[in-house]
PDB file of C-alpha atoms in Angstrom:
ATOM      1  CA  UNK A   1       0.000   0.000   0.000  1.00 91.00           C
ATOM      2  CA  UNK A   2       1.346   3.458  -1.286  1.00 94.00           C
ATOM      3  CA  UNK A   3       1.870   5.818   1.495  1.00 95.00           C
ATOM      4  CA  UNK A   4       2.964   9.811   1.118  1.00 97.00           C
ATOM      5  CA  UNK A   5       3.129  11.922   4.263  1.00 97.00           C
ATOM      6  CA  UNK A   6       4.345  15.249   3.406  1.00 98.00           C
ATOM      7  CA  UNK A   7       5.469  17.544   6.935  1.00 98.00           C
ATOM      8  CA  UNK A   8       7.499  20.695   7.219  1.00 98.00           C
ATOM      9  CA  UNK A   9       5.328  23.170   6.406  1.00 97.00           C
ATOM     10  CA  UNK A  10       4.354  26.375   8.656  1.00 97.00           C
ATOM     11  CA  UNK A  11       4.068  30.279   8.694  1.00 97.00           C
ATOM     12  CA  UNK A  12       6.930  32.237   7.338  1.00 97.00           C
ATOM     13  CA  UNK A  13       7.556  35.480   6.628  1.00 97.00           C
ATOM     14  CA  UNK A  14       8.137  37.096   2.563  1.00 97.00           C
ATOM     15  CA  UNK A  15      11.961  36.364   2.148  1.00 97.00           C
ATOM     16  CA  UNK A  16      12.364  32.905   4.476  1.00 98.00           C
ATOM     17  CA  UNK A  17      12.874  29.584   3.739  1.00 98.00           C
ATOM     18  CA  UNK A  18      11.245  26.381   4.655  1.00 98.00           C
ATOM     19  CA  UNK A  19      12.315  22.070   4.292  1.00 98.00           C
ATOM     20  CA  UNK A  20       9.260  20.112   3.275  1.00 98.00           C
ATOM     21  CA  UNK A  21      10.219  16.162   3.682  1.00 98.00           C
ATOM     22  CA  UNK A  22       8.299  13.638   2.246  1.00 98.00           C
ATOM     23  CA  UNK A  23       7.888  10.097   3.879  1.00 98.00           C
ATOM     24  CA  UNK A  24       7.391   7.291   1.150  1.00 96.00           C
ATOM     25  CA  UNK A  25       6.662   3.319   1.559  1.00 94.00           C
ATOM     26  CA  UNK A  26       5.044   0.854  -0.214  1.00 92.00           C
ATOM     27  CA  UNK A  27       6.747   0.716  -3.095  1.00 92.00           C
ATOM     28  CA  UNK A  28      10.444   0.822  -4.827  1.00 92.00           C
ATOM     29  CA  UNK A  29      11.184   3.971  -3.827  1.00 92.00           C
ATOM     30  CA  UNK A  30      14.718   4.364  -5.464  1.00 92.00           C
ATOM     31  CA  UNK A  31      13.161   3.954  -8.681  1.00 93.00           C
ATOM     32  CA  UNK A  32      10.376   6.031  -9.090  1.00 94.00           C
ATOM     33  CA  UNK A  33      10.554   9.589  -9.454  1.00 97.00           C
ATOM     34  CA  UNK A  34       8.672  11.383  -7.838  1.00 97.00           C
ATOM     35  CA  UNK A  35       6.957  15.297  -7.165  1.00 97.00           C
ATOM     36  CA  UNK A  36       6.289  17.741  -5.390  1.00 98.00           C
ATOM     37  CA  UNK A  37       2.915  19.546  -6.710  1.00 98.00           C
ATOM     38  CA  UNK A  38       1.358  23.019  -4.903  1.00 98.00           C
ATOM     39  CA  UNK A  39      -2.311  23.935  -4.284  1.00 98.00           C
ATOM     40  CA  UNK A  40      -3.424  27.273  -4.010  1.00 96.00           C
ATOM     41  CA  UNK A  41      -6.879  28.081  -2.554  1.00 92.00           C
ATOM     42  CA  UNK A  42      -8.702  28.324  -6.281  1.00 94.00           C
ATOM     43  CA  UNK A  43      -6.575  27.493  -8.337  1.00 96.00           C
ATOM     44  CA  UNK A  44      -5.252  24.276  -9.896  1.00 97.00           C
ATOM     45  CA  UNK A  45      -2.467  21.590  -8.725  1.00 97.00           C
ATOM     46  CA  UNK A  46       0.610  22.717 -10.195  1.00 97.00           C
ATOM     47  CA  UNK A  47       4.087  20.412 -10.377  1.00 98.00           C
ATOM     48  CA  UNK A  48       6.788  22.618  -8.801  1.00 98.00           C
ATOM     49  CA  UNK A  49       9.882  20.194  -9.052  1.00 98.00           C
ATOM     50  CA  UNK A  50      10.559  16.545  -9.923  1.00 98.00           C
ATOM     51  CA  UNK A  51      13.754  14.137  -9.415  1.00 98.00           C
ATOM     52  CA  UNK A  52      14.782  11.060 -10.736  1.00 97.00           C
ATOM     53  CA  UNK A  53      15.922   7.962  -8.755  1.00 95.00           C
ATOM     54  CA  UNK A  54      19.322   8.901  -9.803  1.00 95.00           C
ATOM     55  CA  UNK A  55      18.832  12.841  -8.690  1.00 95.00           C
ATOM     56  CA  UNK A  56      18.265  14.605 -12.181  1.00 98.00           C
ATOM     57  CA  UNK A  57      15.970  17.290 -11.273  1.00 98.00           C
ATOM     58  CA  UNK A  58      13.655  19.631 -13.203  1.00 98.00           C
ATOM     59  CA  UNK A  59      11.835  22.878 -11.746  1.00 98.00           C
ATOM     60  CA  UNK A  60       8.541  24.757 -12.294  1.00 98.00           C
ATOM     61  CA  UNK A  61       9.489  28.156 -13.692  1.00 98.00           C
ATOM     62  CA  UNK A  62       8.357  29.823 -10.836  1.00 97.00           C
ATOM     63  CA  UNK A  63      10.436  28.564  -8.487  1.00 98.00           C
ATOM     64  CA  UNK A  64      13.711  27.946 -10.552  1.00 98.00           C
ATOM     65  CA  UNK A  65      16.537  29.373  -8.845  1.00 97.00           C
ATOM     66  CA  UNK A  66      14.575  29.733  -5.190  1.00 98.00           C
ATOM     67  CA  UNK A  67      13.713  25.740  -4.637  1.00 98.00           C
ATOM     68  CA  UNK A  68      15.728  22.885  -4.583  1.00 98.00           C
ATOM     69  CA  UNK A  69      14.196  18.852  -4.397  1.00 98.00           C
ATOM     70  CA  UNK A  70      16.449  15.817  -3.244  1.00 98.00           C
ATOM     71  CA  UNK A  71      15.966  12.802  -2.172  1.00 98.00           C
ATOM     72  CA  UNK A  72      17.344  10.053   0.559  1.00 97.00           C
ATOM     73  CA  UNK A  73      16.904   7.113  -0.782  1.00 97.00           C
ATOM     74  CA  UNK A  74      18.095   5.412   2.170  1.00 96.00           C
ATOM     75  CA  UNK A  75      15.097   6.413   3.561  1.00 97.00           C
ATOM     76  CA  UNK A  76      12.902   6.787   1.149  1.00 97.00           C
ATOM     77  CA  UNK A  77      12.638  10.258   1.875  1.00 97.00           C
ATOM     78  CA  UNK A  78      12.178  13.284  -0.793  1.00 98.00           C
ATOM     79  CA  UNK A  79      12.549  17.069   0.369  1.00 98.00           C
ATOM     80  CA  UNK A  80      12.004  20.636  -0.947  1.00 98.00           C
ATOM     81  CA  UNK A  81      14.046  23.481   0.090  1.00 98.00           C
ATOM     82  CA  UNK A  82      12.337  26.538  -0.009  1.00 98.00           C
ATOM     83  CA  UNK A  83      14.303  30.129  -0.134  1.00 98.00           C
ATOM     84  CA  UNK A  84      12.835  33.545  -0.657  1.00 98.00           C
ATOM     85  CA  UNK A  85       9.399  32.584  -0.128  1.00 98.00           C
ATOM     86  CA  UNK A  86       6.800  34.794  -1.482  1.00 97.00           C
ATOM     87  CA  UNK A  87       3.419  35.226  -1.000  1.00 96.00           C
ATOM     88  CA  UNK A  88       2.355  33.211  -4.269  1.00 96.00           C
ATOM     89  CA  UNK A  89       4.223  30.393  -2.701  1.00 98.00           C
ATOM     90  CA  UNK A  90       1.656  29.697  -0.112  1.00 98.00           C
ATOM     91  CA  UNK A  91      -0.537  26.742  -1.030  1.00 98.00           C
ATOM     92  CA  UNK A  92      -0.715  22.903  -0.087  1.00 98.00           C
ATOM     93  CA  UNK A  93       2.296  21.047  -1.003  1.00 98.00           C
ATOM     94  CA  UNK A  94       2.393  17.648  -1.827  1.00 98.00           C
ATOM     95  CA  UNK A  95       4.421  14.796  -2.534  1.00 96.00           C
ATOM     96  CA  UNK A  96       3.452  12.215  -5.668  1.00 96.00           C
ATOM     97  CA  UNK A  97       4.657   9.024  -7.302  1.00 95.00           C
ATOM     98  CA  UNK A  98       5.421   9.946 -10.932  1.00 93.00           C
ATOM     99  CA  UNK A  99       4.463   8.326 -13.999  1.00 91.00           C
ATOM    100  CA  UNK A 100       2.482   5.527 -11.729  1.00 88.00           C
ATOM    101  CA  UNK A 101      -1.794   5.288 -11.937  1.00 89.00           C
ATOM    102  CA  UNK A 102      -3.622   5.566  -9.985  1.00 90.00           C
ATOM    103  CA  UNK A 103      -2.093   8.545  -8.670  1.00 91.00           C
ATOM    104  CA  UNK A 104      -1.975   8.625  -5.129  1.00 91.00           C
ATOM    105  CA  UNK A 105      -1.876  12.057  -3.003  1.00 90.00           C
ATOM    106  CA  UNK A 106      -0.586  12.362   0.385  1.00 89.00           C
ATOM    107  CA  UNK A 107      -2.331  14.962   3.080  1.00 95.00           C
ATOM    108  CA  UNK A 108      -0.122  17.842   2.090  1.00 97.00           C
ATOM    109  CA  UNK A 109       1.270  19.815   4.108  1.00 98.00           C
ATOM    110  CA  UNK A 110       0.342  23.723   4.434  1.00 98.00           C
ATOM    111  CA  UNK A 111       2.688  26.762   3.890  1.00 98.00           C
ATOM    112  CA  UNK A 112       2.048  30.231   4.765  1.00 98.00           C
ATOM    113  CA  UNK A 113       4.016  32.735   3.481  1.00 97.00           C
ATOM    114  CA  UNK A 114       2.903  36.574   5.083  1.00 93.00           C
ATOM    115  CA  UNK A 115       4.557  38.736   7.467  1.00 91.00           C
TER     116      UNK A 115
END
């Protein structure tokens, strides 16, 4: 059984940075890629990075340069570091299992960015 349980997130203020980790199990976790998608209140689930099981990463437009994804594969854990938050980062992040049906979503986990 697939399980995602995203944590980390919290209030922070314009300009701060935050760790979202992802805990993964069920399944081969050194092999998948995986996600981590965003949910603002009314608007659509948006992808904001994704990494390979070997590390090769790829980055939302929006958050090139300011977020950074790895991944332990150890322990089957997969982060997001977030710098210079801004306002239009706040949303519901969660973690995904790429390329894999049915999709299954984590709880998410909510950040706040305001001062």
């Amino acid at each position: 059984q697939v399980q995602l349980v995203e944590s980390g997130g919290g209030l922070v203020q314009p300009g701060g940075s935050l760790r979202l980790s992802c805990a993964a199990s069920g399944f081969i976790f050194s092999i998948t890629v995986m996600g981590w998608y965003r949910q603002a209140p009314g608007k659509e689930r948006e992808l904001v990075a994704r990494i390979t099981g070997r590390g090769a990463t790829t980055y939302a437009d929006s958050v090139k340069g300011r977020f950074t994804i790895s991944r332990d594969n150890t322990r089957n854990m997969v982060y997001l570091e977030m710098n210079s938050l801004k306002p239009e980062d706040a949303a519901v992040y969660y973690c995904k299992q790429e390329y894999i049906y049915p999709e299954v979503w984590g709880q998410g986990t909510l950040v706040t960015v305001s001062s």
